[in-house]
Amino acid sequence: MSDNVARGAIDLVIEPAEKDLGGFSVRRVLPSGRRRMVGPFIFFDHMGPARFAAGQGIDVRPHPHIGLATITYLFEGEIMHRDSLGFVQPIQPGAVNLMTAGRGIVHSERAGDDRQTESRLHGIQSWMALPESIQETAPAFVHYPSGDLPRVTGAGSRTTIIIGRALGETSPVDVHASMLYLDVNLAATHSYPLPAGYDELAVYVVDGELEIDGARYGAGVMAVAQDGVVPTVTAVSDAHFMVIGGEPLGARHIWWNFVSSSRERIEQAKQDWSVGRFDEVPGETEFIPLPED
Ligand code: MN
């Protein structure tokens, strides 16, 4: 099992806090106390795997975001996205929902409309900070069906290129900075060199066990590479992992669902949400109130 000691290619090991959101557990990896961001990635939540009885499911009521882009990517289950631009989009495994908040967007995330049967949910939600010059860009939402993403089979490996360029293929997911996001399955004993060309890199183990530079990393752990180092990972058992990376964008403030390089801008967003100055989500009447400080 891992510890928090840096070894060779790995600068830091993050063991996330597990939060129970009412029968549904989430592992929050970023931001962590010792590492706020990896490239533009400022938030990384591993949801589930969870099983819901008939009639149950997630219900994240409408809430606002600024200054970031969110990316939802599922392994199992379905989430219905609704936003203040009027988009209503179910997302299923292998697809991408990319929501750019920019100057402000409101959305809800709920179980699919069909709650007649037992359901499962497993996936990753992450947020990327926006470059400072476009933090206040117009909000946008784009859905990429599963078939749009390049999938590459190698020796013992299967890679989905969610964002960026790897293994000679480039994802069509259009983001605002140089970054990388991969979903990799790697069979036991096989090795996998991470792609070069990204300043910061980290590996998150969804399932199984990896070895990197002589140290082992189990499920639920993020291993962050030394800056500029491109590690090779080896699967100790059949493993499923995510790779994130990219160019650093500079420090960001993060408070609740708001990200900005400016603390004053976050205060403005808090004020705006508390007095109802964000746009509404058509068809929704509920909302999540601003948390207490
Ligand atoms: Mn959200």
Coordinates of N, CA, C and O in Angstrom, one line a residue, residues 58-63 65 68-74 78-92 96-101 105-113 115 125 139-144 281-284:
I58 N -29.5 10.0 -7.3 CA -28.9 11.3 -6.9 C -29.9 12.4 -7.3 O -30.6 12.3 -8.4
D59 N -29.9 13.4 -6.5 CA -30.6 14.6 -6.8 C -29.8 15.8 -6.4 O -30.0 16.3 -5.3
V60 N -29.0 16.3 -7.3 CA -28.2 17.5 -7.0 C -29.0 18.7 -7.5 O -29.1 18.9 -8.8
R61 N -29.6 19.4 -6.6 CA -30.5 20.5 -7.1 C -29.7 21.6 -7.7 O -28.5 21.7 -7.6
P62 N -30.4 22.5 -8.4 CA -29.7 23.6 -9.1 C -28.7 24.4 -8.2 O -29.1 24.7 -7.1
H63 N -27.5 24.6 -8.8 CA -26.5 25.3 -8.0 C -25.6 26.0 -9.1 O -25.6 25.6 -10.2
H65 N -22.1 27.9 -10.8 CA -20.6 27.8 -10.9 C -20.1 29.1 -11.6 O -20.8 29.7 -12.5
L68 N -14.8 28.2 -14.1 CA -14.3 26.8 -14.3 C -15.0 26.2 -15.5 O -16.0 26.7 -16.0
A69 N -14.5 25.0 -15.8 CA -15.3 24.1 -16.7 C -15.4 22.8 -15.9 O -14.4 22.3 -15.3
T70 N -16.6 22.2 -16.0 CA -16.8 20.9 -15.3 C -16.8 19.8 -16.4 O -17.3 20.0 -17.5
I71 N -16.3 18.6 -16.1 CA -16.3 17.5 -17.0 C -16.9 16.3 -16.2 O -16.3 15.9 -15.2
T72 N -18.0 15.7 -16.7 CA -18.6 14.5 -16.1 C -18.3 13.4 -17.0 O -18.5 13.5 -18.2
Y73 N -17.9 12.2 -16.4 CA -17.5 11.1 -17.2 C -17.9 9.8 -16.3 O -17.4 9.7 -15.2
L74 N -18.7 9.0 -16.9 CA -19.3 7.9 -16.1 C -18.7 6.5 -16.6 O -18.5 6.3 -17.8
E78 N -26.4 6.6 -15.2 CA -26.8 7.7 -16.0 C -27.1 8.9 -15.1 O -27.7 8.8 -14.0
I79 N -26.7 10.1 -15.6 CA -27.1 11.4 -14.9 C -27.8 12.3 -15.9 O -27.3 12.4 -17.0
M80 N -28.8 12.9 -15.4 CA -29.6 13.9 -16.3 C -29.1 15.3 -15.9 O -29.2 15.7 -14.8
H81 N -28.5 16.0 -16.9 CA -28.0 17.4 -16.7 C -29.0 18.3 -17.2 O -29.5 18.2 -18.3
R82 N -29.3 19.4 -16.4 CA -30.2 20.5 -16.9 C -29.5 21.8 -16.5 O -29.0 21.9 -15.4
D83 N -29.4 22.8 -17.4 CA -28.7 24.0 -17.1 C -29.5 25.3 -17.5 O -30.5 25.2 -18.2
S84 N -28.9 26.4 -17.1 CA -29.6 27.7 -17.3 C -29.5 28.2 -18.7 O -30.1 29.2 -19.1
L85 N -28.7 27.5 -19.6 CA -28.8 27.8 -21.0 C -29.9 27.0 -21.7 O -30.1 27.2 -22.9
G86 N -30.5 26.1 -21.0 CA -31.7 25.4 -21.5 C -31.3 24.0 -22.0 O -32.1 23.2 -22.5
F87 N -30.0 23.6 -21.8 CA -29.6 22.2 -22.2 C -30.2 21.2 -21.2 O -30.1 21.4 -20.0
V88 N -30.8 20.1 -21.8 CA -31.2 18.9 -21.0 C -30.5 17.7 -21.7 O -30.8 17.4 -22.8
Q89 N -29.6 17.1 -20.9 CA -28.8 16.1 -21.6 C -28.5 15.0 -20.6 O -27.7 15.1 -19.7
P90 N -29.0 13.8 -20.9 CA -28.6 12.6 -20.2 C -27.1 12.2 -20.6 O -26.8 12.3 -21.7
I91 N -26.4 11.8 -19.6 CA -25.0 11.3 -19.9 C -24.9 9.9 -19.5 O -25.4 9.5 -18.4
Q92 N -24.3 9.1 -20.4 CA -24.1 7.7 -20.1 C -22.6 7.3 -20.2 O -21.8 8.1 -20.6
V96 N -19.0 12.4 -22.6 CA -18.5 13.5 -21.9 C -19.5 14.6 -21.9 O -20.1 15.0 -22.9
N97 N -19.8 15.2 -20.7 CA -20.5 16.4 -20.6 C -19.5 17.5 -20.2 O -18.9 17.4 -19.1
L98 N -19.3 18.5 -21.0 CA -18.3 19.6 -20.7 C -19.1 20.8 -20.6 O -19.7 21.3 -21.5
M99 N -19.1 21.4 -19.4 CA -19.8 22.6 -19.1 C -18.9 23.7 -18.7 O -18.1 23.6 -17.7
T100 N -18.8 24.7 -19.5 CA -18.0 25.9 -19.2 C -18.8 26.9 -18.5 O -19.8 27.4 -19.0
A101 N -18.4 27.2 -17.2 CA -19.2 28.2 -16.4 C -18.9 29.6 -16.8 O -19.8 30.4 -16.9
I105 N -23.1 30.0 -14.6 CA -24.1 29.1 -15.1 C -24.7 28.4 -13.9 O -24.1 28.4 -12.8
V106 N -25.9 27.9 -14.1 CA -26.6 27.1 -13.0 C -27.0 25.8 -13.6 O -27.4 25.7 -14.8
H107 N -26.8 24.7 -12.8 CA -27.2 23.4 -13.4 C -27.7 22.5 -12.2 O -27.4 22.7 -11.1
S108 N -28.5 21.5 -12.7 CA -28.8 20.4 -11.7 C -28.3 19.1 -12.3 O -28.1 19.0 -13.6
E109 N -28.1 18.1 -11.5 CA -27.7 16.8 -11.9 C -28.5 15.8 -11.1 O -28.4 15.7 -9.9
R110 N -29.3 15.0 -11.8 CA -30.2 14.1 -11.1 C -30.2 12.7 -11.8 O -29.7 12.6 -12.9
A111 N -30.7 11.7 -11.1 CA -30.8 10.4 -11.7 C -31.7 10.5 -12.9 O -32.5 11.4 -13.0
G112 N -31.5 9.6 -13.8 CA -32.4 9.6 -15.0 C -33.8 9.5 -14.7 O -34.2 9.2 -13.6
D113 N -34.7 9.8 -15.7 CA -36.1 9.9 -15.5 C -36.7 8.6 -15.0 O -37.7 8.5 -14.4
R115 N -36.8 5.8 -12.8 CA -36.3 5.3 -11.5 C -37.1 4.0 -11.1 O -37.2 3.7 -9.9
Q125 N -16.3 13.2 -11.5 CA -16.6 14.5 -11.9 C -15.3 15.4 -11.6 O -14.8 15.3 -10.4
P139 N -21.0 31.4 -20.7 CA -21.1 30.0 -20.4 C -21.5 29.2 -21.6 O -22.1 29.7 -22.6
A140 N -21.2 27.9 -21.6 CA -21.4 27.0 -22.7 C -21.5 25.5 -22.2 O -21.0 25.2 -21.1
F141 N -22.2 24.7 -23.0 CA -22.4 23.3 -22.6 C -22.2 22.5 -23.9 O -22.8 22.8 -24.9
V142 N -21.4 21.4 -23.9 CA -21.2 20.6 -25.0 C -21.2 19.1 -24.6 O -20.6 18.8 -23.6
H143 N -22.0 18.3 -25.3 CA -22.1 16.9 -25.0 C -21.3 16.1 -26.1 O -21.5 16.4 -27.3
Y144 N -20.4 15.2 -25.7 CA -19.7 14.4 -26.7 C -20.2 12.9 -26.4 O -19.8 12.4 -25.4
V281 N -32.8 27.6 -14.1 CA -32.8 26.4 -15.0 C -34.2 26.1 -15.3 O -35.1 25.8 -14.5
P282 N -34.6 26.2 -16.7 CA -36.0 25.9 -17.0 C -36.4 24.6 -16.5 O -35.7 23.6 -16.6
G283 N -37.6 24.5 -15.9 CA -38.2 23.3 -15.5 C -37.8 23.0 -14.0 O -38.4 22.0 -13.5
E284 N -36.9 23.7 -13.4 CA -36.5 23.4 -12.1 C -37.1 24.5 -11.1 O -37.1 25.7 -11.5

